[in-house]
Coordinates of C-alpha atoms in Angstrom, one line a residue:
Chain U
M382 CA 202.1 1.2 109.2
S383 CA 201.6 -2.4 108.6
N384 CA 203.9 -3.8 105.7
E385 CA 200.5 -4.8 103.8
T386 CA 199.0 -1.6 104.1
M387 CA 202.6 -0.1 103.4
A388 CA 203.6 -2.2 100.3
L389 CA 199.6 -1.5 98.7
A390 CA 199.5 2.0 99.6
I391 CA 203.0 2.6 97.5
I392 CA 201.8 0.5 94.6
F393 CA 198.3 2.5 94.2
A394 CA 200.2 5.7 94.9
F395 CA 202.4 4.3 91.7
V396 CA 199.2 3.6 89.6
I397 CA 196.9 6.9 90.4
G398 CA 200.0 8.8 89.7
T399 CA 200.9 7.3 86.3
T400 CA 197.1 7.5 85.5
I401 CA 197.0 11.3 86.2
V402 CA 200.3 11.6 83.9
G403 CA 198.7 9.5 81.3
M404 CA 195.2 11.7 81.4
V405 CA 197.2 14.9 80.7
P406 CA 197.8 15.1 77.1
G407 CA 194.3 14.1 76.4
M408 CA 193.0 16.6 78.5
N409 CA 192.3 19.9 76.7
K410 CA 191.0 18.7 73.3
K411 CA 188.6 16.1 72.3
M412 CA 190.6 13.0 70.7
S413 CA 190.3 11.9 67.1
L414 CA 189.9 8.3 67.0
E415 CA 193.3 8.6 64.6
E416 CA 194.7 10.8 67.7
W417 CA 193.4 8.6 70.4
A418 CA 195.2 5.0 68.7
V419 CA 197.9 6.1 66.7
G420 CA 199.1 9.2 68.2
G421 CA 198.3 11.4 65.3
R422 CA 201.5 10.0 63.5
S423 CA 203.8 12.8 64.8
F424 CA 206.0 10.7 67.5
G425 CA 209.5 11.5 67.1
R426 CA 212.7 9.7 67.7
W427 CA 212.8 9.1 71.7
L428 CA 209.3 9.2 72.4
N429 CA 208.8 6.3 69.4
W430 CA 211.8 4.5 71.2
F431 CA 210.6 4.6 74.7
I432 CA 206.9 3.5 73.5
L433 CA 208.1 0.6 71.8
A434 CA 210.9 -0.1 74.8
G435 CA 207.9 0.2 77.4
E436 CA 205.9 -2.6 75.4
I437 CA 208.6 -4.8 74.9
Y438 CA 209.7 -5.2 78.7
T439 CA 206.0 -6.2 80.2
A440 CA 205.2 -8.2 83.4
F441 CA 206.7 -11.2 81.4
A442 CA 210.4 -9.8 81.6
F443 CA 209.6 -8.7 85.3
L444 CA 207.8 -11.8 86.5
G445 CA 208.0 -14.5 83.8
G446 CA 212.0 -14.1 83.4
S447 CA 212.7 -15.0 86.9
G448 CA 209.7 -17.4 87.2
W449 CA 211.1 -19.7 84.4
A450 CA 214.9 -19.3 85.5
Y451 CA 213.1 -20.4 88.9
A452 CA 211.6 -23.2 87.3
R453 CA 213.5 -24.4 84.3
G454 CA 217.1 -23.1 84.2
G455 CA 219.2 -22.9 80.9
P456 CA 216.0 -22.8 78.6
T457 CA 215.1 -19.3 80.0
F458 CA 218.4 -18.1 78.3
Y459 CA 216.7 -18.0 75.0
I460 CA 214.9 -14.7 76.0
L461 CA 218.4 -13.3 76.2
G462 CA 219.2 -13.7 72.3
Y463 CA 215.4 -13.1 70.7
G464 CA 215.0 -9.5 71.0
A465 CA 218.4 -8.4 69.9
L466 CA 217.5 -10.7 66.6
A467 CA 214.1 -9.2 66.1
Y468 CA 215.4 -5.7 66.1
V469 CA 217.2 -6.7 63.1
V470 CA 214.1 -8.1 61.6
G471 CA 212.4 -4.8 62.5
Y472 CA 215.3 -3.0 60.7
Y473 CA 214.0 -4.1 57.3
V474 CA 210.6 -4.3 57.9
L475 CA 209.2 -1.7 59.7
P476 CA 210.7 1.4 57.2
A477 CA 209.0 -0.3 54.7
I478 CA 205.7 -0.5 56.2
A479 CA 206.0 3.0 57.7
P480 CA 205.4 5.2 54.4
I481 CA 202.4 2.8 52.7
G482 CA 200.6 3.5 56.3
R483 CA 201.3 7.0 55.8
K484 CA 200.3 7.5 51.8
H485 CA 197.5 5.0 52.5
G486 CA 195.9 5.8 55.9
L487 CA 196.8 2.7 57.1
M488 CA 196.1 2.7 61.0
T489 CA 196.6 -1.1 61.8
Q490 CA 198.0 -4.4 60.8
P491 CA 194.9 -5.8 58.8
D492 CA 194.6 -2.6 56.7
L493 CA 198.0 -2.8 55.6
V494 CA 197.0 -6.9 54.4
E495 CA 194.2 -5.5 53.2
H496 CA 195.5 -2.9 51.1
M497 CA 198.5 -5.1 49.8
Y498 CA 196.4 -7.7 48.8
D499 CA 193.4 -5.9 47.8
S500 CA 191.1 -8.1 49.8
K501 CA 188.6 -6.8 52.3
W502 CA 188.0 -10.4 53.9
L503 CA 192.0 -11.2 54.4
G504 CA 192.0 -7.9 56.4
I505 CA 189.0 -9.5 58.5
L506 CA 190.5 -12.8 58.9
T507 CA 194.1 -10.8 60.0
A508 CA 192.0 -8.8 62.5
C509 CA 190.4 -11.8 63.8
V510 CA 193.5 -14.1 64.1
G511 CA 195.4 -11.2 65.8
V512 CA 192.9 -10.5 68.3
A513 CA 192.6 -14.4 69.1
F514 CA 196.2 -14.3 69.5
L515 CA 196.2 -10.7 71.6
M516 CA 194.6 -12.3 74.2
P517 CA 196.7 -14.9 76.0
Y518 CA 199.5 -12.0 76.0
L519 CA 196.6 -9.7 77.8
Q520 CA 195.7 -12.4 80.1
L521 CA 199.5 -12.4 80.8
Q522 CA 199.7 -8.9 81.8
L523 CA 196.4 -9.0 83.8
T524 CA 198.1 -12.5 85.6
G525 CA 200.9 -10.5 86.4
L526 CA 199.4 -7.5 87.9
G527 CA 197.0 -10.1 90.0
L528 CA 200.1 -11.9 91.1
I529 CA 201.9 -8.5 92.4
I530 CA 198.9 -7.2 94.2
E531 CA 198.3 -10.8 95.7
T532 CA 201.8 -10.8 97.0
C533 CA 202.4 -7.2 97.9
S534 CA 199.3 -7.9 100.4
Y535 CA 200.9 -10.4 102.2
G536 CA 197.9 -12.9 101.2
I537 CA 195.2 -10.8 102.8
I538 CA 193.9 -9.9 99.5
P539 CA 193.6 -13.8 97.1
R540 CA 193.9 -13.9 93.8
V541 CA 190.7 -13.6 92.1
P542 CA 189.7 -10.4 93.9
A543 CA 193.2 -9.3 93.1
M544 CA 192.9 -10.1 89.7
L545 CA 189.8 -7.7 89.9
I546 CA 191.5 -5.0 90.9
A547 CA 193.5 -5.2 88.7
F548 CA 191.3 -5.2 86.0
T549 CA 189.5 -2.4 87.3
M550 CA 193.3 -0.5 87.5
V551 CA 194.0 -1.7 83.7
A552 CA 190.6 -0.7 82.0
A553 CA 189.9 2.9 83.8
F554 CA 193.9 3.5 82.8
V555 CA 193.0 2.7 79.0
Y556 CA 189.4 4.6 78.8
L557 CA 191.3 7.6 80.4
S558 CA 194.6 8.1 78.6
G559 CA 194.6 6.3 74.8
L560 CA 197.9 6.0 72.9
K561 CA 199.6 9.4 73.7
G562 CA 198.9 9.0 77.7
V563 CA 200.6 5.3 77.2
A564 CA 203.6 6.9 75.4
S565 CA 204.5 9.4 78.1
T566 CA 203.8 7.2 81.0
A567 CA 206.0 4.5 79.3
V568 CA 208.8 6.7 80.3
I569 CA 208.2 6.3 83.8
K570 CA 207.8 2.9 83.5
D571 CA 211.0 2.3 81.9
V572 CA 213.0 4.0 84.4
V573 CA 211.4 3.0 87.6
M574 CA 211.5 -0.7 86.1
I575 CA 215.1 -0.4 84.8
V576 CA 216.2 0.7 88.4
A577 CA 214.0 -2.1 90.4
V578 CA 215.5 -4.9 88.2
V579 CA 219.2 -3.9 88.4
F580 CA 219.0 -2.9 92.0
F581 CA 217.6 -6.5 93.3
G582 CA 218.9 -8.4 90.2
L583 CA 222.7 -7.6 91.7
Y584 CA 221.9 -6.7 95.5
L585 CA 220.1 -10.3 95.9
P586 CA 222.8 -12.5 94.4
I587 CA 225.4 -10.4 96.3
H588 CA 223.6 -10.5 99.3
F589 CA 223.6 -14.4 99.6
F590 CA 226.4 -15.8 97.6
G591 CA 229.0 -12.4 97.7
S592 CA 228.8 -12.2 93.9
V593 CA 226.9 -13.4 90.6
G594 CA 229.6 -15.7 89.7
G595 CA 229.3 -17.3 93.6
M596 CA 225.4 -17.5 93.1
F597 CA 226.2 -19.5 89.7
E598 CA 228.9 -21.5 90.8
A599 CA 227.0 -22.3 94.0
L600 CA 223.8 -23.3 92.2
D601 CA 225.8 -25.5 89.4
A602 CA 226.9 -27.3 92.0
A603 CA 223.7 -27.7 93.8
K604 CA 221.9 -29.1 90.7
P605 CA 224.6 -30.0 87.7
G606 CA 223.3 -29.3 84.5
F607 CA 220.3 -26.6 85.4
L608 CA 222.1 -23.8 83.8
A609 CA 222.3 -25.2 80.4
L610 CA 219.6 -27.0 78.1
P611 CA 217.6 -28.7 78.8
G612 CA 217.8 -27.5 82.3
G613 CA 215.2 -28.5 84.4
T614 CA 213.5 -30.1 81.4
K615 CA 213.4 -33.2 79.7
V616 CA 212.4 -31.5 76.2
L617 CA 213.8 -27.9 76.0
D618 CA 216.8 -28.8 74.4
V619 CA 219.2 -27.0 71.9
S620 CA 216.9 -27.9 68.7
W621 CA 214.5 -26.4 71.0
A622 CA 215.7 -23.3 71.8
M623 CA 217.4 -23.0 68.2
S624 CA 213.5 -23.1 66.8
T625 CA 212.7 -20.4 69.6
L626 CA 214.6 -18.2 69.0
V627 CA 213.6 -18.6 64.9
L628 CA 210.2 -18.1 65.8
T629 CA 210.4 -15.4 68.4
S630 CA 213.2 -13.1 66.4
L631 CA 210.4 -13.6 63.1
G632 CA 207.5 -13.7 65.2
F633 CA 208.4 -10.0 67.4
Y634 CA 206.9 -7.4 65.1
M635 CA 203.9 -9.5 63.8
W636 CA 202.1 -8.7 66.8
P637 CA 199.4 -6.1 65.7
H638 CA 200.4 -3.8 68.2
F639 CA 203.5 -3.2 66.7
S640 CA 202.1 -2.4 63.3
A641 CA 200.3 0.7 64.9
N642 CA 203.3 1.8 66.6
S643 CA 205.6 2.2 63.4
F644 CA 202.2 3.9 61.9
S645 CA 202.9 6.5 64.8
A646 CA 206.6 7.2 63.7
K647 CA 207.4 10.3 61.7
N648 CA 209.2 8.4 58.8
P649 CA 211.1 5.3 58.2
D650 CA 214.4 6.9 59.8
V651 CA 212.6 7.0 63.4
L652 CA 212.1 3.5 63.1
R653 CA 215.5 2.6 61.7
H654 CA 217.1 4.8 64.7
N655 CA 215.6 3.3 67.0
A656 CA 216.3 -0.5 66.0
I657 CA 220.4 0.2 66.6
Y658 CA 219.7 1.3 70.1
L659 CA 216.8 -1.3 71.1
P660 CA 219.1 -4.1 71.5
L661 CA 221.1 -2.2 74.4
Y662 CA 217.8 -2.3 76.4
Q663 CA 217.8 -6.0 75.9
I664 CA 220.3 -6.6 78.7
C665 CA 218.0 -5.5 81.3
L666 CA 216.7 -9.1 80.8
I667 CA 219.5 -10.6 82.9
F668 CA 218.6 -9.0 86.2
P669 CA 215.4 -10.9 86.9
M670 CA 216.9 -14.2 85.9
L671 CA 219.5 -13.6 88.5
I672 CA 217.1 -13.0 90.9
G673 CA 214.9 -15.9 89.8
F674 CA 218.1 -17.8 90.4
T675 CA 218.9 -16.7 93.7
A676 CA 215.1 -17.3 94.7
L677 CA 215.7 -21.1 93.6
M678 CA 218.5 -21.4 95.9
V679 CA 217.3 -19.5 99.1
L680 CA 213.5 -19.8 99.5
S681 CA 211.9 -22.8 100.9
P682 CA 209.7 -24.6 100.6
A683 CA 209.3 -24.4 97.4
L684 CA 207.0 -22.2 95.4
K685 CA 204.0 -23.2 93.8
V686 CA 203.8 -20.5 91.5
P687 CA 207.0 -20.1 90.1
D688 CA 206.2 -16.8 88.6
M689 CA 205.9 -15.3 92.3
A690 CA 209.7 -16.1 92.4
F691 CA 210.7 -12.1 92.3
M692 CA 207.9 -10.6 94.5
A693 CA 208.3 -13.7 97.3
I694 CA 212.2 -13.4 97.8
V695 CA 212.0 -9.5 98.0
Q696 CA 208.9 -9.7 100.4
Q697 CA 211.4 -12.5 102.8
V698 CA 214.3 -10.0 102.5
F699 CA 213.0 -6.8 102.3
P700 CA 210.5 -4.4 104.3
G701 CA 207.0 -3.6 103.5
W702 CA 208.2 -0.1 101.9
A703 CA 210.5 -1.9 99.3
L704 CA 208.1 -4.7 98.4
G705 CA 205.7 -1.9 97.6
L706 CA 208.4 -0.2 95.4
V707 CA 209.0 -3.2 93.4
G708 CA 205.1 -4.0 93.2
G709 CA 204.7 -0.5 92.0
A710 CA 207.5 -0.8 89.3
G711 CA 206.0 -4.3 88.3
A712 CA 202.4 -2.9 88.3
L713 CA 203.4 -0.6 85.8
A714 CA 205.3 -3.0 83.7
C715 CA 202.1 -4.8 83.5
M716 CA 199.4 -2.2 82.9
I717 CA 201.4 0.0 80.2
P718 CA 201.6 -2.7 78.1
A719 CA 198.3 -4.0 79.0
A720 CA 196.9 -0.6 78.1
D721 CA 198.6 -0.7 74.7
L722 CA 197.8 -4.0 73.8
I723 CA 194.1 -3.7 74.9
L724 CA 193.9 0.0 72.6
S725 CA 195.2 -2.1 69.6
T726 CA 192.8 -5.2 70.3
S727 CA 189.8 -2.6 70.3
M728 CA 191.2 -0.8 67.3
L729 CA 191.4 -4.1 65.4
F730 CA 188.0 -5.0 66.4
T731 CA 186.2 -1.7 65.7
R732 CA 187.9 -0.7 62.4
N733 CA 189.1 -4.0 60.7
V734 CA 185.9 -6.5 61.6
Y735 CA 182.7 -4.5 62.8
G736 CA 183.6 -1.2 60.5
R737 CA 184.6 -3.7 57.1
T738 CA 180.8 -5.6 58.0
I739 CA 177.8 -4.5 60.0
G740 CA 179.2 -1.4 60.9
Q741 CA 180.0 -0.5 57.0
G742 CA 179.8 3.5 56.6
A743 CA 179.4 4.1 60.9
S744 CA 180.4 7.3 61.7
H745 CA 183.7 7.9 63.4
E746 CA 182.1 8.7 66.7
T747 CA 179.9 5.7 66.7
Q748 CA 183.1 3.7 66.3
A749 CA 185.2 5.8 68.4
R750 CA 182.7 4.9 71.2
L751 CA 182.4 1.2 70.4
A752 CA 186.5 1.4 70.8
R753 CA 186.2 2.9 73.9
V754 CA 183.1 0.1 75.2
L755 CA 185.7 -3.2 73.8
V756 CA 188.3 -1.8 76.5
L757 CA 186.3 -3.0 79.0
V758 CA 184.6 -5.9 77.1
L759 CA 188.1 -7.2 76.3
T760 CA 189.7 -6.9 79.6
A761 CA 186.8 -8.4 81.1
V762 CA 187.5 -11.8 78.7
A763 CA 191.1 -11.9 79.5
L764 CA 190.5 -11.6 83.0
A765 CA 187.7 -14.5 82.9
L766 CA 190.6 -16.4 81.1
A767 CA 193.4 -15.9 83.4
I768 CA 190.7 -16.9 86.6
Y769 CA 189.9 -20.0 84.9
A770 CA 192.6 -21.0 82.6
P771 CA 195.6 -20.0 84.3
N772 CA 198.9 -20.8 82.7
M773 CA 202.2 -20.0 83.3
L774 CA 203.4 -16.5 82.2
V775 CA 206.1 -18.0 79.5
N776 CA 203.5 -20.4 78.3
L777 CA 201.2 -17.7 77.4
L778 CA 204.0 -15.7 76.3
L779 CA 204.6 -18.4 73.7
T780 CA 201.4 -19.0 72.6
G781 CA 200.9 -15.7 71.3
Y782 CA 204.1 -15.5 69.3
S783 CA 203.2 -19.5 68.3
G784 CA 199.8 -17.7 66.6
V785 CA 201.0 -13.8 65.5
T786 CA 204.5 -15.3 63.7
Q787 CA 201.9 -17.0 61.0
F788 CA 201.3 -13.3 59.8
F789 CA 204.9 -13.2 59.0
P790 CA 205.3 -14.8 55.3
M791 CA 202.0 -13.0 54.4
I792 CA 203.3 -9.5 55.6
V793 CA 207.0 -9.8 54.9
L794 CA 206.9 -11.0 51.5
G795 CA 203.9 -9.0 50.9
L796 CA 206.1 -6.0 51.0
F797 CA 209.4 -7.2 49.6
W798 CA 208.2 -9.8 46.7
K799 CA 205.7 -9.1 44.1
R800 CA 204.7 -12.4 43.2
A801 CA 203.3 -12.6 46.6
T802 CA 199.4 -13.1 46.0
K803 CA 196.1 -12.9 48.0
V804 CA 195.2 -16.9 47.2
A805 CA 198.8 -17.5 49.1
A806 CA 198.0 -15.2 51.6
Y807 CA 194.5 -17.1 52.6
S808 CA 196.6 -20.7 52.5
G809 CA 199.5 -20.0 54.4
L810 CA 197.9 -18.1 56.9
I811 CA 194.9 -20.9 57.6
V812 CA 197.6 -23.7 57.2
G813 CA 199.5 -22.1 59.6
E814 CA 197.0 -21.0 62.3
F815 CA 195.6 -24.8 62.0
L816 CA 198.7 -26.3 62.8
V817 CA 199.5 -24.1 65.9
F818 CA 196.0 -25.1 67.0
F819 CA 196.5 -28.6 66.5
L820 CA 199.4 -29.0 68.1
I821 CA 199.4 -27.0 71.0
L822 CA 195.8 -28.0 72.0
N823 CA 197.2 -31.6 71.6
K824 CA 200.2 -31.1 73.6
M825 CA 202.2 -31.3 71.1
D826 CA 204.5 -28.5 71.7
P827 CA 207.6 -29.2 71.6
F828 CA 206.7 -31.4 68.6
A829 CA 209.2 -34.2 68.4
I830 CA 210.6 -35.1 65.2
A831 CA 213.9 -37.5 64.6
G832 CA 215.1 -36.9 68.0
L833 CA 214.5 -33.3 67.9
H834 CA 212.2 -31.2 69.7
L835 CA 211.0 -28.2 67.5
N836 CA 208.7 -25.4 68.9
A837 CA 205.1 -26.2 67.4
G838 CA 205.0 -22.8 66.1
F839 CA 208.1 -22.6 64.1
V840 CA 206.9 -26.2 62.6
A841 CA 203.5 -24.3 62.0
L842 CA 205.9 -21.5 60.5
V843 CA 208.0 -23.7 58.3
V844 CA 204.5 -25.4 56.8
N845 CA 203.0 -22.1 56.1
F846 CA 205.8 -20.4 54.6
V847 CA 206.4 -23.6 51.9
V848 CA 202.6 -23.0 51.6
F849 CA 202.5 -19.5 50.6
V850 CA 205.5 -19.6 48.1
A851 CA 204.4 -22.8 46.2
V852 CA 200.4 -21.2 45.9
S853 CA 202.4 -18.0 45.1
L854 CA 204.3 -18.8 42.4
A855 CA 201.3 -21.5 41.1
T856 CA 198.8 -18.4 41.1
S857 CA 200.5 -14.8 40.3
T858 CA 199.7 -13.8 36.9
P859 CA 201.0 -10.4 35.6
A860 CA 198.2 -8.2 36.3
T861 CA 198.2 -9.6 40.2
I862 CA 202.0 -8.8 39.8
E863 CA 201.3 -5.1 38.5
R864 CA 198.7 -4.5 41.2
K865 CA 201.2 -5.5 44.1
A866 CA 203.8 -3.7 42.5
K867 CA 201.5 -0.4 43.3
A868 CA 200.5 -1.2 46.2
I869 CA 204.0 -1.3 47.7
G870 CA 205.9 0.9 45.7
Chain Y
M1343 CA 221.8 -6.3 47.3
N1344 CA 224.7 -5.1 48.7
P1345 CA 226.7 -8.2 50.1
V1346 CA 228.3 -6.2 53.3
K1347 CA 224.5 -5.5 54.5
V1348 CA 223.7 -9.2 53.8
I1349 CA 226.6 -10.5 55.9
L1350 CA 225.7 -8.0 58.8
T1351 CA 222.5 -8.9 58.8
L1352 CA 223.2 -12.5 59.1
I1353 CA 226.2 -12.1 61.6
P1354 CA 223.6 -11.9 64.5
F1355 CA 221.7 -14.6 63.5
V1356 CA 224.3 -17.0 63.1
W1357 CA 226.1 -16.2 66.2
T1358 CA 223.1 -16.9 68.5
I1359 CA 221.4 -19.3 66.6
G1360 CA 224.0 -21.2 64.8
G1361 CA 226.0 -20.9 68.1
I1362 CA 223.6 -22.8 70.2
P1363 CA 225.1 -26.3 69.5
F1364 CA 228.6 -25.1 70.8
V1365 CA 228.2 -23.3 73.7
N1366 CA 225.5 -25.5 75.5
T1367 CA 227.7 -25.3 78.7
V1368 CA 227.4 -23.9 82.0
K1369 CA 231.5 -23.6 82.8
P1370 CA 233.6 -21.5 81.8
I1371 CA 231.5 -19.0 83.5
V1372 CA 232.4 -15.7 82.4
F1373 CA 231.8 -12.2 83.9
G1374 CA 229.6 -14.3 86.4
L1375 CA 227.8 -15.6 83.9
P1376 CA 227.0 -19.6 82.7
F1377 CA 228.6 -20.0 79.3
L1378 CA 225.4 -20.3 77.3
A1379 CA 224.0 -17.2 79.2
F1380 CA 227.2 -15.2 78.1
W1381 CA 227.1 -15.8 74.6
L1382 CA 223.5 -15.2 74.3
C1383 CA 224.2 -11.6 76.3
C1384 CA 227.2 -10.9 73.1
T1385 CA 224.6 -10.9 71.0
I1386 CA 222.9 -7.9 72.0
P1387 CA 226.2 -5.3 71.3
I1388 CA 226.7 -7.5 68.1
S1389 CA 223.5 -6.4 66.7
F1390 CA 223.7 -2.9 68.1
V1391 CA 227.3 -2.8 66.2
C1392 CA 225.5 -4.4 63.1
L1393 CA 222.7 -2.4 63.3
S1394 CA 225.0 1.1 63.7
I1395 CA 226.9 0.0 60.6
L1396 CA 224.0 -0.3 58.2
Y1397 CA 221.8 2.4 59.6
K1398 CA 225.5 4.7 58.5
M1399 CA 225.7 3.0 55.4
D1400 CA 221.6 3.6 54.6
S1401 CA 221.8 7.3 55.8
G1402 CA 223.7 8.5 53.5
K1403 CA 221.2 7.0 50.8
N1404 CA 218.1 8.7 52.0
E1405 CA 219.7 12.2 51.5
E1406 CA 220.0 11.5 48.3
E1407 CA 216.2 10.6 48.1

């Protein structure tokens, strides 16, 4: 068999095998919307751990981490820091959400916002913003999957058909499996992916340079300063890294799909327990970077698409079957998070936009049917974005982060501060999102001020926070405080 | 709030975000990693230890509830 047939055959074997495993939990009985979407709230410690870890290590960790190392150098290292910090934030936030969700039958992040502030329209707004910023994240997964198929076919399948294949695979997977399927296949994905990144992350630098340290020594000698901030860029300096770490560690649990997952936990203790062990998983993020740095030293001519660094170096050094194994692991790393994202997005739309406006009184069956149809629509939109507005994976990730982090004051102060009010939530969110759009669309990210280069999302978050607190203090009354205390108590 | 818990919560942030201006160098290479990368990797065990202690402190409280 030729290299490309071999590589593609292995990838499809992975994907089809996983889809079958994903379908099993849902095959015997008809799933209700609650089961399809929050797994019937019955996940124990380890299943919950896997599903959280499963979504964190996505196409971004696999391809984006190596791509950024290849293109930018030092700024990439921010990735090592943010996850572990985010879990500290999550240690406080998630266990506070879970009991409220259980008590009041909440399933999504907008449900929570609507409940905390007693405002239907704030919930609808939250859902719309959430959908808007989940799209770049979903686009990231599809782009990654397209890159993998393109490389593994040795260029025979061009980019656009590769993405169409990716689209079909992802949509079929979500449609058939639901959240339970995503959770059980996340286990397979995690194991395969860890084995692949650790093996290649150590093998490649050792193969070419004798050791990891040797590779870094050689790179430092060839490109002095590339491995510190601002690396291969002009603006991604110390202040950028600090502001980005604040943004990403606070924003991590503001992704709408993470709320759904905390509602799927049995009790708050499960979530606290998870927080302890999740940071350890984070060490796996270093390996794709090692591959990206090795690729920078070894591959010539330079890659046009840095996100292909991982796949390109494996393609050059190893035979087709090895590329197929990496591609298979990578494909799962794109598909499973994509599935989860689509599921959350379709839930947000069905339940919190449609169900609260024109679809009021629609039966559960109608909602469940709409949710499944939306799976196809959303994937198609992300596909169109991936084809017509291609972007480097890390830019997609940071855009999504800048947007969802604007929920932070509203949700976290909403959970812990009784004076937080509805008007403040509206004001902070609108000001924050407006700034994110304005700065990113005007190419003012990072935002230069007083010799610093701050992440645009961070700037928006600071303004959002100040507005939120000021408006809350101005608008809270004994009645709103009492109502709030009841909602979060 | 318990001051020990506040300190445990802040340690990872101070280490990681507060540390960056002081550790933005390539040399010395520690465990094969550029110094900046090594420093940020340390966040991982530090968070693990801080969260483990926090969990121990909190799990006693849960049993009373």
